[in-house]
Coordinates of C-alpha atoms and ligand atoms in Angstrom, one line a residue:
Chain A
X1 CA 0.3 -0.4 0.0
X2 CA 1.5 3.3 -0.6
X3 CA 1.3 6.4 1.1
X4 CA -0.6 8.4 -0.9
X5 CA -3.6 5.2 -1.1
X6 CA -3.2 5.5 2.6
X7 CA -3.5 10.0 3.4
X8 CA -5.9 10.0 0.3
X9 CA -8.2 7.4 2.5
X10 CA -7.4 8.7 5.9
X11 CA -9.0 11.8 4.0
X12 CA -11.5 10.8 3.0
X13 CA -13.0 8.9 5.9
X14 CA -12.7 11.9 8.1
X15 CA -14.7 14.0 5.4
X16 CA -17.3 10.9 6.3
X17 CA -17.6 11.3 9.6
X18 CA -17.6 15.6 9.1
X19 CA -19.9 15.6 6.4
X20 CA -22.0 13.0 9.0
X21 CA -22.4 14.7 11.7
X22 CA -23.4 17.9 10.1
X23 CA -26.0 15.9 9.0
X24 CA -27.4 14.9 12.1
X25 CA -27.1 18.6 13.6
X26 CA -29.0 20.8 10.2
X27 CA -31.8 17.0 11.3
X28 CA -32.1 18.0 14.8
X29 CA -32.2 22.3 13.5
X30 CA -35.0 21.1 11.2
X31 CA -33.2 21.3 8.2
X32 CA -32.9 18.4 6.9
X33 CA -36.4 16.2 7.4
X34 CA -37.1 12.5 6.5
X35 CA -35.2 9.5 7.0
X36 CA -31.9 9.7 8.4
X37 CA -29.5 7.0 8.1
X38 CA -25.9 7.7 9.4
X39 CA -22.8 6.3 8.7
X40 CA -20.8 7.1 11.7
X41 CA -18.7 3.8 12.8
X42 CA -18.5 2.2 9.3
X43 CA -16.1 4.7 7.9
X44 CA -13.3 1.6 6.4
X45 CA -15.8 -0.3 4.7
X46 CA -16.6 2.9 2.0
X47 CA -13.1 4.0 1.7
X48 CA -11.5 0.7 1.8
X49 CA -13.6 -0.3 -1.0
X50 CA -14.2 3.0 -2.9
X51 CA -11.1 3.4 -3.0
X52 CA -9.9 -0.6 -4.2
X53 CA -12.4 0.2 -7.4
X54 CA -11.6 1.7 -10.6
X55 CA -13.8 4.7 -12.6
X56 CA -15.8 2.3 -14.7
X57 CA -16.6 -0.2 -11.4
X58 CA -20.7 0.5 -10.8
X59 CA -21.5 1.1 -7.3
X60 CA -25.1 0.1 -6.4
X61 CA -26.0 0.8 -2.5
X62 CA -28.8 1.1 0.3
X63 CA -30.1 3.9 2.4
X64 CA -27.2 4.8 4.3
X65 CA -25.5 5.9 1.2
X66 CA -24.4 9.4 2.0
X67 CA -20.6 8.5 2.5
X68 CA -20.4 5.5 0.1
X69 CA -22.3 8.3 -2.0
X70 CA -19.2 10.6 -0.6
X71 CA -16.2 8.5 -1.7
X72 CA -16.8 8.1 -4.7
X73 CA -16.9 11.4 -6.0
X74 CA -20.5 13.0 -6.1
X75 CA -19.2 17.2 -3.9
X76 CA -20.4 16.8 -0.8
X77 CA -22.0 19.6 -1.4
X78 CA -24.8 18.3 -3.9
X79 CA -24.8 15.6 -1.8
X80 CA -25.9 17.5 1.1
X81 CA -28.0 20.7 -1.1
X82 CA -30.1 16.7 -2.1
X83 CA -30.9 16.2 1.8
X84 CA -32.1 19.1 2.1
X85 CA -34.2 18.6 -0.3
X86 CA -33.1 21.4 -2.6
X87 CA -32.6 22.0 -6.6
X88 CA -29.1 22.0 -7.1
X89 CA -29.3 18.2 -5.3
X90 CA -27.0 15.4 -7.0
X91 CA -30.5 14.5 -8.0
X92 CA -33.2 17.7 -7.6
X93 CA -34.3 17.5 -4.0
X94 CA -36.7 14.2 -6.3
X95 CA -34.6 11.5 -4.2
X96 CA -32.9 13.0 -1.4
X97 CA -31.5 10.8 2.1
X98 CA -31.8 7.6 0.6
X99 CA -31.6 7.5 -3.2
X100 CA -28.7 8.7 -4.5
X101 CA -28.2 9.1 -7.8
X102 CA -25.2 10.1 -10.2
X103 CA -25.2 8.7 -13.5
X104 CA -22.1 9.9 -15.2
X105 CA -19.7 8.7 -11.4
X106 CA -21.3 5.3 -11.7
X107 CA -23.0 5.7 -8.9
X108 CA -26.4 4.4 -9.2
X109 CA -28.2 4.9 -6.7
X110 CA -29.5 4.0 -3.3
X111 CA -32.3 1.3 -2.8
X112 CA -34.2 2.2 0.0
X113 CA -36.3 -1.5 0.3
X114 CA -33.8 -3.9 2.1
X115 CA -32.9 -6.7 -0.5
X116 CA -33.3 -4.7 -3.7
X117 CA -29.8 -3.4 -4.3
X118 CA -28.4 -6.9 -5.1
X119 CA -31.0 -7.6 -8.8
X120 CA -30.8 -3.9 -9.5
X121 CA -26.4 -4.8 -10.0
X122 CA -27.1 -8.4 -10.6
X123 CA -28.4 -6.8 -14.2
X124 CA -25.8 -4.4 -14.3
X125 CA -23.5 -7.0 -14.2
X126 CA -25.1 -9.3 -16.7
X127 CA -24.9 -5.6 -19.7
X128 CA -21.2 -6.0 -18.3
X129 CA -21.4 -10.0 -18.6
X130 CA -23.2 -9.6 -22.2
X131 CA -20.7 -6.8 -24.1
X132 CA -18.2 -8.7 -22.3
X133 CA -16.6 -5.6 -21.1
X134 CA -13.7 -4.9 -18.5
X135 CA -16.1 -3.2 -15.6
X136 CA -16.9 -4.7 -11.5
X137 CA -20.3 -3.7 -9.7
X138 CA -20.0 -3.5 -6.5
X139 CA -23.4 -4.6 -3.8
X140 CA -24.3 -2.9 -0.5
X141 CA -25.4 -4.5 1.4
X142 CA -26.7 -5.1 5.4
X143 CA -26.6 -8.2 7.7
X144 CA -30.6 -7.9 8.0
X145 CA -31.5 -7.1 4.5
X146 CA -29.0 -11.0 3.9
X147 CA -31.9 -13.0 5.3
X148 CA -34.7 -11.1 2.1
X149 CA -35.5 -13.7 -0.9
X150 CA -33.8 -11.8 -3.1
X151 CA -30.3 -12.0 -1.9
X152 CA -31.0 -16.1 -2.6
X153 CA -32.3 -15.1 -6.1
X154 CA -29.6 -13.1 -7.4
X155 CA -26.5 -15.1 -6.2
X156 CA -28.3 -18.1 -7.7
X157 CA -28.5 -16.5 -11.1
X158 CA -24.6 -14.2 -10.4
X159 CA -23.0 -16.9 -9.8
X160 CA -25.6 -19.1 -12.0
X161 CA -24.4 -17.7 -15.5
X162 CA -20.7 -16.0 -14.3
X163 CA -21.6 -12.1 -13.3
X164 CA -19.6 -9.5 -12.7
X165 CA -20.8 -9.1 -9.1
X166 CA -18.6 -8.0 -5.9
X167 CA -21.2 -8.7 -3.4
X168 CA -20.6 -5.8 -0.4
X169 CA -22.5 -7.5 3.5
X170 CA -21.8 -4.3 5.9
X171 CA -22.1 -6.3 8.9
X172 CA -23.1 -4.2 11.9
X173 CA -24.6 -6.6 13.9
X174 CA -27.7 -5.2 13.8
X175 CA -31.1 -4.7 11.7
X176 CA -32.6 -2.3 13.3
X177 CA -33.1 -3.0 17.4
X178 CA -32.8 -6.5 16.6
X179 CA -28.7 -8.4 17.3
X180 CA -28.3 -10.8 14.7
X181 CA -28.5 -13.3 16.8
X182 CA -31.5 -12.9 17.3
X183 CA -32.7 -12.6 13.2
X184 CA -30.1 -14.3 11.5
X185 CA -29.9 -18.9 11.4
X186 CA -26.6 -18.8 10.5
X187 CA -24.2 -15.5 12.1
X188 CA -21.0 -15.5 9.9
X189 CA -22.7 -14.1 7.0
X190 CA -20.4 -15.2 3.9
X191 CA -21.3 -19.0 4.5
X192 CA -23.5 -18.0 3.3
X193 CA -22.1 -17.3 -0.2
X194 CA -21.0 -20.9 -0.3
X195 CA -24.5 -22.4 -0.7
X196 CA -24.0 -21.0 -4.5
X197 CA -20.4 -21.4 -5.0
X198 CA -19.6 -17.6 -4.4
X199 CA -16.2 -16.7 -2.7
X200 CA -16.2 -15.6 0.2
X201 CA -14.2 -14.3 3.1
X202 CA -15.4 -11.9 6.4
X203 CA -12.8 -9.0 7.1
X204 CA -12.6 -6.6 10.0
X205 CA -14.4 -4.0 8.7
X206 CA -12.8 -0.8 10.8
X207 CA -9.2 -1.8 9.6
X208 CA -9.5 0.0 6.3
X209 CA -5.7 -1.4 6.2
X210 CA -8.2 -4.5 5.1
X211 CA -10.8 -3.6 3.7
X212 CA -9.0 -2.2 1.0
X213 CA -7.0 -5.1 0.5
X214 CA -9.7 -7.9 1.2
X215 CA -11.8 -6.1 -1.8
X216 CA -8.7 -5.8 -4.4
X217 CA -8.0 -9.1 -4.2
X218 CA -11.9 -10.3 -4.8
X219 CA -12.1 -7.8 -7.5
X220 CA -8.8 -8.8 -9.4
X221 CA -10.8 -12.8 -9.6
X222 CA -13.3 -11.0 -10.5
X223 CA -11.3 -9.3 -13.3
X224 CA -10.1 -12.5 -14.2
X225 CA -13.6 -13.2 -15.4
X226 CA -13.8 -15.7 -11.8
X227 CA -17.1 -14.9 -11.8
X228 CA -19.1 -13.0 -8.7
X229 CA -16.6 -13.3 -4.5
X230 CA -18.6 -12.2 -1.7
X231 CA -17.6 -10.0 1.3
X232 CA -18.4 -9.6 4.7
X233 CA -17.3 -7.1 6.6
X234 CA -17.8 -7.1 10.2
X235 CA -18.1 -3.2 11.6
X236 CA -20.7 -0.9 14.4
X237 CA -22.5 1.9 13.8
X238 CA -21.8 4.1 16.4
X239 CA -25.2 5.8 15.9
X240 CA -29.1 5.0 16.7
X241 CA -30.1 3.4 12.9
X242 CA -31.7 6.6 11.8
X243 CA -32.0 9.7 14.2
X244 CA -35.0 8.6 15.3
X245 CA -33.2 5.8 17.0
X246 CA -32.2 6.5 20.1
X247 CA -30.2 2.5 20.6
X248 CA -31.8 1.9 23.9
X249 CA -31.7 -1.5 22.8
X250 CA -27.7 -2.3 22.6
X251 CA -25.8 -2.9 26.2
X252 CA -23.4 0.1 26.9
X253 CA -20.2 -2.2 27.1
X254 CA -20.9 -3.0 23.8
X255 CA -20.4 0.4 22.7
X256 CA -18.4 1.4 24.8
X257 CA -16.0 -1.7 22.8
X258 CA -16.7 -0.6 19.3
X259 CA -15.8 2.7 20.7
X260 CA -12.8 2.1 21.7
X261 CA -11.9 0.4 17.7
X262 CA -13.1 3.6 15.6
X263 CA -11.6 3.5 12.5
X264 CA -10.6 6.2 12.0
X265 CA -8.5 6.4 15.1
X266 CA -6.6 3.4 14.0
X267 CA -6.7 4.9 10.7
X268 CA -4.8 8.0 11.5
X269 CA -2.5 5.2 13.5
X270 CA -1.6 3.0 10.8
X271 CA -1.3 5.9 8.8
X272 CA 1.3 8.5 10.4
X273 CA 4.7 8.5 11.6
X274 CA 4.4 8.2 15.6
Chain B
X1 CA -50.6 -6.4 -47.9
X2 CA -52.3 -7.8 -44.6
X3 CA -51.6 -11.1 -43.6
X4 CA -53.8 -13.1 -41.0
X5 CA -51.7 -14.3 -38.2
X6 CA -52.3 -16.0 -34.6
X7 CA -51.6 -13.2 -31.7
X8 CA -48.3 -15.4 -30.1
X9 CA -47.1 -15.4 -33.3
X10 CA -47.9 -11.7 -33.8
X11 CA -45.4 -10.7 -30.6
X12 CA -43.1 -13.4 -31.5
X13 CA -42.5 -11.6 -35.1
X14 CA -43.2 -8.2 -33.0
X15 CA -39.3 -10.3 -30.5
X16 CA -37.6 -10.5 -33.5
X17 CA -37.6 -7.7 -36.2
X18 CA -36.3 -6.1 -32.3
X19 CA -33.5 -8.6 -31.7
X20 CA -32.5 -8.3 -35.0
X21 CA -32.6 -4.4 -34.8
X22 CA -30.5 -4.1 -31.9
X23 CA -28.6 -5.7 -30.1
X24 CA -28.8 -3.8 -26.9
X25 CA -32.7 -6.0 -26.6
X26 CA -32.4 -9.1 -24.1
X27 CA -35.7 -11.6 -23.4
X28 CA -36.0 -13.6 -20.1
X29 CA -37.9 -14.5 -17.9
X30 CA -38.7 -18.6 -17.2
X31 CA -38.9 -21.4 -20.3
X32 CA -38.0 -18.6 -22.6
X33 CA -35.2 -19.9 -24.3
X34 CA -34.6 -23.6 -25.4
X35 CA -38.5 -24.3 -24.7
X36 CA -39.6 -21.3 -26.6
X37 CA -42.1 -19.9 -24.1
X38 CA -45.4 -21.2 -22.2
X39 CA -47.4 -19.6 -24.8
X40 CA -44.8 -19.9 -27.7
X41 CA -44.4 -16.0 -28.1
X42 CA -40.1 -17.0 -28.8
X43 CA -40.1 -19.8 -30.0
X44 CA -37.2 -19.8 -32.7
X45 CA -35.8 -16.9 -31.0
X46 CA -32.8 -19.3 -28.6
X47 CA -31.6 -21.0 -31.6
X48 CA -31.2 -17.3 -33.5
X49 CA -29.5 -15.5 -31.0
X50 CA -28.1 -17.6 -29.1
X51 CA -28.9 -17.9 -25.2
X52 CA -27.0 -14.1 -23.7
X53 CA -30.4 -13.0 -25.7
X54 CA -33.0 -15.3 -24.7
X55 CA -32.3 -15.8 -21.0
X56 CA -34.0 -19.4 -18.8
X57 CA -34.0 -18.2 -16.0
X58 CA -34.7 -20.1 -12.3
X59 CA -37.8 -19.1 -10.7
X60 CA -36.9 -16.1 -9.4
X61 CA -39.9 -13.4 -10.5
X62 CA -37.9 -10.5 -8.1
X63 CA -35.6 -11.2 -8.6
X64 CA -35.1 -10.9 -12.4
X65 CA -37.4 -8.7 -12.6
X66 CA -35.1 -6.2 -10.9
X67 CA -31.9 -7.6 -13.4
X68 CA -34.1 -6.4 -15.9
X69 CA -33.8 -3.2 -13.8
X70 CA -30.7 -3.1 -14.0
X71 CA -29.2 -3.5 -16.9
X72 CA -31.9 -0.9 -17.6
X73 CA -30.3 1.5 -16.3
X74 CA -26.5 0.1 -18.1
X75 CA -29.2 1.5 -21.9
X76 CA -30.4 -2.1 -23.1
X77 CA -33.7 -2.8 -23.6
X78 CA -34.8 -5.2 -21.9
X79 CA -38.1 -7.4 -22.4
X80 CA -38.9 -9.4 -18.8
X81 CA -41.2 -12.2 -19.4
X82 CA -43.9 -13.2 -16.4
X83 CA -44.9 -16.3 -16.9
X84 CA -48.0 -15.3 -15.6
X85 CA -48.8 -12.0 -13.9
X86 CA -50.5 -14.5 -10.9
X87 CA -46.5 -14.3 -10.9
X88 CA -45.7 -10.7 -11.5
X89 CA -47.6 -10.4 -7.9
X90 CA -43.4 -10.9 -6.5
X91 CA -42.3 -9.0 -8.8
X92 CA -44.0 -6.2 -8.0
X93 CA -41.3 -4.8 -6.8
X94 CA -38.7 -4.1 -9.1
X95 CA -42.0 -2.9 -11.3
X96 CA -43.5 -0.4 -8.8
X97 CA -40.7 0.5 -6.8
X98 CA -37.6 0.1 -9.1
X99 CA -39.0 1.2 -12.3
X100 CA -41.7 2.8 -12.4
X101 CA -39.5 5.4 -9.6
X102 CA -36.0 4.8 -10.4
X103 CA -36.2 7.8 -13.3
X104 CA -37.6 10.4 -10.5
X105 CA -36.2 9.7 -8.1
X106 CA -33.1 10.0 -10.2
X107 CA -33.5 13.4 -11.2
X108 CA -34.4 11.9 -14.4
X109 CA -30.6 11.0 -14.2
X110 CA -31.9 7.4 -15.2
X111 CA -35.1 6.6 -18.2
X112 CA -35.7 3.3 -18.3
X113 CA -36.3 0.9 -21.9
X114 CA -38.1 -1.7 -19.9
X115 CA -41.3 -4.4 -21.1
X116 CA -42.2 -6.3 -18.6
X117 CA -44.8 -9.1 -20.8
X118 CA -47.9 -10.0 -18.3
X119 CA -50.0 -13.2 -19.8
X120 CA -52.8 -12.9 -17.8
X121 CA -57.3 -12.8 -17.3
X122 CA -59.4 -15.7 -17.3
X123 CA -58.6 -18.7 -19.6
X124 CA -60.4 -21.9 -18.9
X125 CA -60.8 -23.4 -15.6
X126 CA -56.8 -22.0 -14.5
X127 CA -59.1 -21.7 -10.8
X128 CA -58.5 -18.6 -8.7
X129 CA -54.7 -18.9 -8.4
X130 CA -54.4 -18.9 -12.6
X131 CA -57.4 -16.2 -13.3
X132 CA -56.3 -12.6 -12.1
X133 CA -56.2 -9.8 -13.8
X134 CA -54.5 -6.6 -12.0
X135 CA -54.8 -3.9 -14.1
X136 CA -56.1 -2.1 -11.7
X137 CA -53.4 -2.6 -9.5
X138 CA -50.7 -2.0 -12.3
X139 CA -52.9 1.4 -13.5
X140 CA -53.1 3.1 -10.2
X141 CA -48.5 3.6 -10.2
X142 CA -47.7 7.0 -11.8
X143 CA -44.6 6.3 -13.3
X144 CA -45.8 2.9 -16.0
X145 CA -47.0 2.8 -18.9
X146 CA -49.5 -0.5 -20.0
X147 CA -51.0 -1.6 -23.3
X148 CA -53.2 -4.0 -23.5
X149 CA -52.9 -5.3 -27.2
X150 CA -57.1 -7.7 -28.4
X151 CA -55.2 -7.6 -31.6
X152 CA -52.4 -9.5 -33.4
X153 CA -52.0 -6.0 -35.1
X154 CA -51.9 -3.9 -32.5
X155 CA -49.7 -6.4 -30.7
X156 CA -47.2 -6.5 -33.2
X157 CA -47.1 -2.9 -32.9
X158 CA -47.5 -2.5 -29.3
X159 CA -44.8 -4.7 -28.6
X160 CA -42.4 -2.9 -30.6
X161 CA -43.4 0.8 -29.6
X162 CA -43.0 -1.2 -25.9
X163 CA -39.3 -1.7 -26.8
X164 CA -38.4 1.8 -28.6
X165 CA -39.6 3.3 -25.8
X166 CA -37.8 5.2 -23.1
X167 CA -40.6 4.6 -19.8
X168 CA -41.1 0.9 -19.5
X169 CA -43.9 -0.5 -20.1
X170 CA -46.0 -2.8 -19.0
X171 CA -47.5 -5.0 -22.2
X172 CA -51.0 -6.6 -20.7
X173 CA -51.5 -10.4 -23.3
X174 CA -54.9 -12.5 -22.4
X175 CA -54.3 -16.4 -22.5
X176 CA -57.2 -16.7 -24.7
X177 CA -56.4 -14.0 -26.9
X178 CA -52.4 -16.0 -28.0
X179 CA -54.1 -18.9 -30.4
X180 CA -56.4 -16.2 -31.9
X181 CA -56.4 -15.0 -35.1
X182 CA -56.7 -11.4 -37.4
X183 CA -55.3 -9.7 -40.2
X184 CA -50.8 -8.4 -39.4
X185 CA -49.9 -5.3 -42.0
X186 CA -46.7 -4.7 -41.2
X187 CA -46.2 -2.4 -43.4
X188 CA -48.9 -0.3 -41.8
X189 CA -47.2 2.5 -40.3
X190 CA -48.6 2.4 -36.6
X191 CA -50.4 4.9 -34.4
X192 CA -49.0 5.9 -31.0
X193 CA -48.6 3.1 -27.9
X194 CA -51.7 4.9 -26.1
X195 CA -54.6 5.6 -28.5
X196 CA -57.6 4.5 -28.3
X197 CA -59.2 2.9 -31.3
X198 CA -63.4 3.0 -32.7
X199 CA -63.7 -0.5 -34.0
X200 CA -67.4 0.3 -34.8
X201 CA -69.2 3.2 -34.9
X202 CA -72.8 4.0 -33.2
X203 CA -74.9 6.5 -32.5
X204 CA -76.6 4.5 -29.3
X205 CA -73.8 4.4 -27.1
X206 CA -70.4 3.9 -26.7
X207 CA -68.9 1.5 -25.0
X208 CA -65.4 1.5 -23.7
X209 CA -63.2 -1.7 -23.5
X210 CA -59.8 -3.5 -23.9
X211 CA -58.1 -7.1 -25.0
X212 CA -60.7 -9.8 -24.8
X213 CA -63.6 -8.4 -23.6
X214 CA -63.6 -6.6 -27.1
X215 CA -64.8 -9.2 -28.9
X216 CA -67.4 -10.3 -26.1
X217 CA -68.7 -6.5 -26.5
X218 CA -68.0 -6.1 -30.5
X219 CA -70.0 -9.8 -31.1
X220 CA -73.0 -8.3 -28.2
X221 CA -73.1 -5.1 -30.5
X222 CA -73.3 -6.9 -33.9
X223 CA -76.9 -8.7 -31.4
X224 CA -78.0 -4.9 -30.3
X225 CA -77.5 -4.1 -33.8
X226 CA -80.7 -6.9 -35.1
X227 CA -82.9 -4.8 -31.9
X228 CA -82.7 -1.7 -33.6
X229 CA -79.5 -0.3 -31.3
X230 CA -76.2 0.7 -33.2
X231 CA -73.5 0.7 -30.3
X232 CA -70.2 2.6 -31.2
X233 CA -67.5 -0.1 -29.9
X234 CA -63.6 1.6 -28.8
X235 CA -60.8 -0.7 -27.5
X236 CA -58.3 1.4 -25.0
X237 CA -55.3 0.3 -26.5
X238 CA -53.8 1.1 -23.0
X239 CA -54.7 2.2 -19.7
X240 CA -51.9 4.0 -18.3
X241 CA -52.6 6.8 -20.4
X242 CA -56.0 6.5 -21.3
X243 CA -57.0 8.2 -24.4
X244 CA -59.3 10.6 -23.1
X245 CA -60.5 12.7 -26.4
X246 CA -61.1 9.7 -27.8
X247 CA -63.9 8.4 -25.8
X248 CA -65.5 11.8 -25.0
X249 CA -65.7 12.7 -28.6
X250 CA -67.3 9.3 -28.5
X251 CA -69.5 10.0 -25.0
X252 CA -70.3 13.4 -26.6
X253 CA -72.2 11.4 -29.3
X254 CA -74.2 8.7 -28.2
X255 CA -74.4 10.9 -24.6
X256 CA -74.7 6.7 -23.1
X257 CA -71.9 5.0 -21.5
X258 CA -71.0 1.7 -20.8
X259 CA -67.4 0.5 -20.1
X260 CA -66.8 -3.4 -20.1
X261 CA -64.0 -5.2 -17.7
X262 CA -62.8 -9.1 -17.2
X263 CA -61.5 -7.4 -13.6
X264 CA -63.7 -7.3 -10.8
X265 CA -65.8 -4.5 -10.8
X266 CA -65.2 -2.6 -6.8
X267 CA -62.0 0.6 -8.1
X268 CA -61.2 -0.6 -10.8
X269 CA -60.8 0.6 -15.0
X270 CA -63.9 0.6 -15.6
X271 CA -64.0 2.6 -12.2
X272 CA -61.6 5.2 -13.6
X273 CA -63.4 5.0 -17.2
X274 CA -66.5 6.5 -15.5
X275 CA -65.0 8.8 -13.4
X276 CA -63.5 10.9 -16.2
X277 CA -64.9 10.7 -18.8
X278 CA -68.1 11.5 -15.7
X279 CA -66.0 14.8 -15.4
X280 CA -65.6 15.1 -19.3
X281 CA -68.9 14.4 -20.9
X282 CA -71.2 15.2 -17.4
X283 CA -73.4 17.6 -19.2
X284 CA -73.6 15.3 -22.1
X285 CA -75.1 12.4 -20.2
X286 CA -78.7 11.5 -21.0
X287 CA -77.9 8.5 -18.9
X288 CA -76.1 7.6 -15.7
X289 CA -72.7 5.9 -16.4
X290 CA -73.0 2.0 -16.3
X291 CA -70.3 -0.9 -15.7
X292 CA -70.2 -4.8 -16.6
X293 CA -67.6 -6.2 -14.7
X294 CA -66.2 -9.6 -13.5
X295 CA -68.4 -10.9 -9.8
X296 CA -66.6 -10.0 -6.6
X297 CA -64.9 -13.3 -6.5
X298 CA -61.7 -15.3 -7.0
X299 CA -62.2 -16.8 -10.3
X300 CA -64.2 -20.7 -9.2
X301 CA -62.8 -23.4 -11.1
X302 CA -66.4 -25.0 -12.1
X303 CA -66.7 -24.5 -15.8
X304 CA -70.2 -23.1 -15.5
X305 CA -69.7 -20.6 -13.0
X306 CA -66.5 -19.2 -14.1
X307 CA -67.8 -17.8 -17.3
X308 CA -70.8 -16.5 -14.9
X309 CA -68.0 -15.7 -13.3
X310 CA -66.8 -12.9 -15.7
X311 CA -69.4 -10.4 -18.3
X312 CA -70.9 -12.2 -21.0
X313 CA -72.3 -11.5 -24.4
X314 CA -75.8 -12.0 -22.8
X315 CA -74.6 -9.4 -19.8
X316 CA -73.3 -6.5 -22.7
X317 CA -76.7 -6.9 -24.1
X318 CA -78.9 -6.5 -21.2
X319 CA -76.7 -3.9 -19.7
X320 CA -76.9 -1.9 -23.0
X321 CA -80.7 -2.2 -23.5
X322 CA -81.3 -1.1 -19.8
X323 CA -79.2 2.1 -20.0
X324 CA -80.5 3.0 -23.9
X325 CA -83.8 2.3 -21.5
X326 CA -85.8 -0.9 -23.1
X327 CA -85.8 -2.9 -20.6
X328 CA -86.4 -2.1 -16.2
X329 CA -83.3 -0.1 -14.7
X330 CA -84.0 -3.9 -13.5
X331 CA -80.3 -5.6 -14.0
X332 CA -80.4 -9.0 -12.3
X333 CA -76.7 -10.0 -13.4
X334 CA -76.3 -6.1 -11.3
X335 CA -73.7 -8.2 -8.1
X336 CA -74.9 -6.8 -5.0
X337 CA -73.1 -3.1 -3.9
X338 CA -69.4 -4.1 -2.9
Ligands
TPP1 C1 -38.2 -4.6 2.6 C2 -37.9 -3.8 3.9 N1 -39.2 -3.8 4.8 C3 -38.4 -3.3 6.1 C4 -37.7 -1.6 5.9 C5 -37.4 -1.2 6.8 N2 -35.9 -0.8 7.0 C6 -35.8 -0.3 7.7 S1 -33.7 -0.4 7.3 C7 -34.4 -1.9 8.1 C8 -32.6 -3.0 8.6 C9 -31.4 -3.3 8.0 O1 -30.6 -3.2 8.5 P1 -29.8 -3.8 7.2 O2 -30.2 -5.0 6.8 O3 -28.5 -5.0 8.2 O4 -29.2 -2.4 7.5 P2 -28.5 -1.5 8.7 O5 -29.5 -0.2 8.1 O6 -27.5 -2.1 9.8 O7 -27.6 -0.3 7.9 C10 -35.3 -2.3 8.1 C11 -36.0 -3.9 9.0 C12 -37.5 -1.8 4.7 N3 -36.8 -0.5 3.8 N4 -37.9 -2.9 2.9
MG2 MG1 -27.7 -4.0 9.5

């Protein structure tokens, strides 16, 4: 890993944290309305993944996607304007927080129905494969989303037709207030991909370097025409599910333990000389 | 120059034409490839265009329809076949939450050149789960276009127009029409996809209908003519948008409106047509508009009950006579209020 990439990643993580904290502030002031799902705690995932992929790759994301959009290069002011519902937002105020799109950056949307990202990403990958282009699709989803039927349907098709999709699970252990052991019979998410013979790994999602490396390797496999790949990143959200959620269902000790593993503190330690 | 062809064959030729003309077009669905389609619509195309353009899918309606949406985001022109409309309930998220909304939510960045074809309607003793009509569900969705071809000529025109459209189009095909024949002139110039068509002219009342009910309405109109009632019969061809101008022109002249639909009456397509024309022609109407529709019940398996649960030509004749004041206002075929 060269120093330049590391500094760029640290920069993006700090920008991401600042952007989200500012969004929260504006929400509290009443300047942003509706649902607002924030990303603090999970920055290493978006930053590591998006720095590993190239400008020709496509991104499909969820409703918790401000940071994915930001790291992909949509200017912060266009995203913030969209959260405010303004005409000069990246979707002219028609989409809002959960539906950011930018065609020119191949940012193919934020989807707010849990489980929609799989078929959309698989369809983009189908179009790529049909034309034999050297491109890939990154498909983001949460740990809660793996129990949706489209997960199984789409992984099956992606594997069956050998499509260039990288499935990225942001496992923050919670589906709103339901902890993963209470929503999944098999809590090791990556193991589910084995049912479709999709190579899958579990990675520490708090360490941006591990994320970046795992994602680069997976994309190499995809670009070598080896079909879809699956990565599970273990992470944690420091805030509630959305601004409406006080997060009372999580034990304090659990939150505090994860706060000690702040991905930004870790990245600073790894990037800057002591 | 016109030929006499099956409805399925007109659709088959439309697909062939568009697959040949544009390599962004591809077809996907259950058994559309090697098998040739459950109603023969894709027959012969797999051998000609190969598996990437005639893609046999697993039974995953929700995801392969969503796959079509994803491919359309990249500028492809997917034609999704839902084996029958009954299974489209599993694909409604892709149709309603994705296809109809992405062009809007993205602030106009992404057009949606997606076609979803679905055979539907009441066929012959397929029972309640396989006799669905979902037009009312889909009509209520801004962002969709809905074409309902009733003839081989319209099947040919509207499928080709749907594939060339940058908006998502749902093609509701009727299972009992696939093996009916009609004229096809491949050279004739197509009217706009949503333009309604006057199939029969008349001065006494306007019958507005669509899909398979066109045949029944025309047969009822012939019986009415023998009784001295001249019905004008209009095929809507499109349920969203509706060609109000053609309908209004007719109702303003006949002053009487009867809507015939195979779907159930409550909150159905007919309700929208009656409301829309009441707003537009209120002072021209000589009688309250009426509807002949399916009964408010799941479709029974028993053949006699099945036939009685959807409109028959005799129901249309009776309703038309009532509307023209020839019989008493009491209509025994009408269901109790819902
Ligand atoms: C189909 C569907 N069901 C329910 C919801 C409501 N909902 C929104 S987010 C969410 C939890 C998703 O959890 P996860 O996939 O782990 O993502 P996270 O929010 O943790 O990032 C739920 C239940 C929804 N948006 N869509
Ligand atoms: Mg989660």
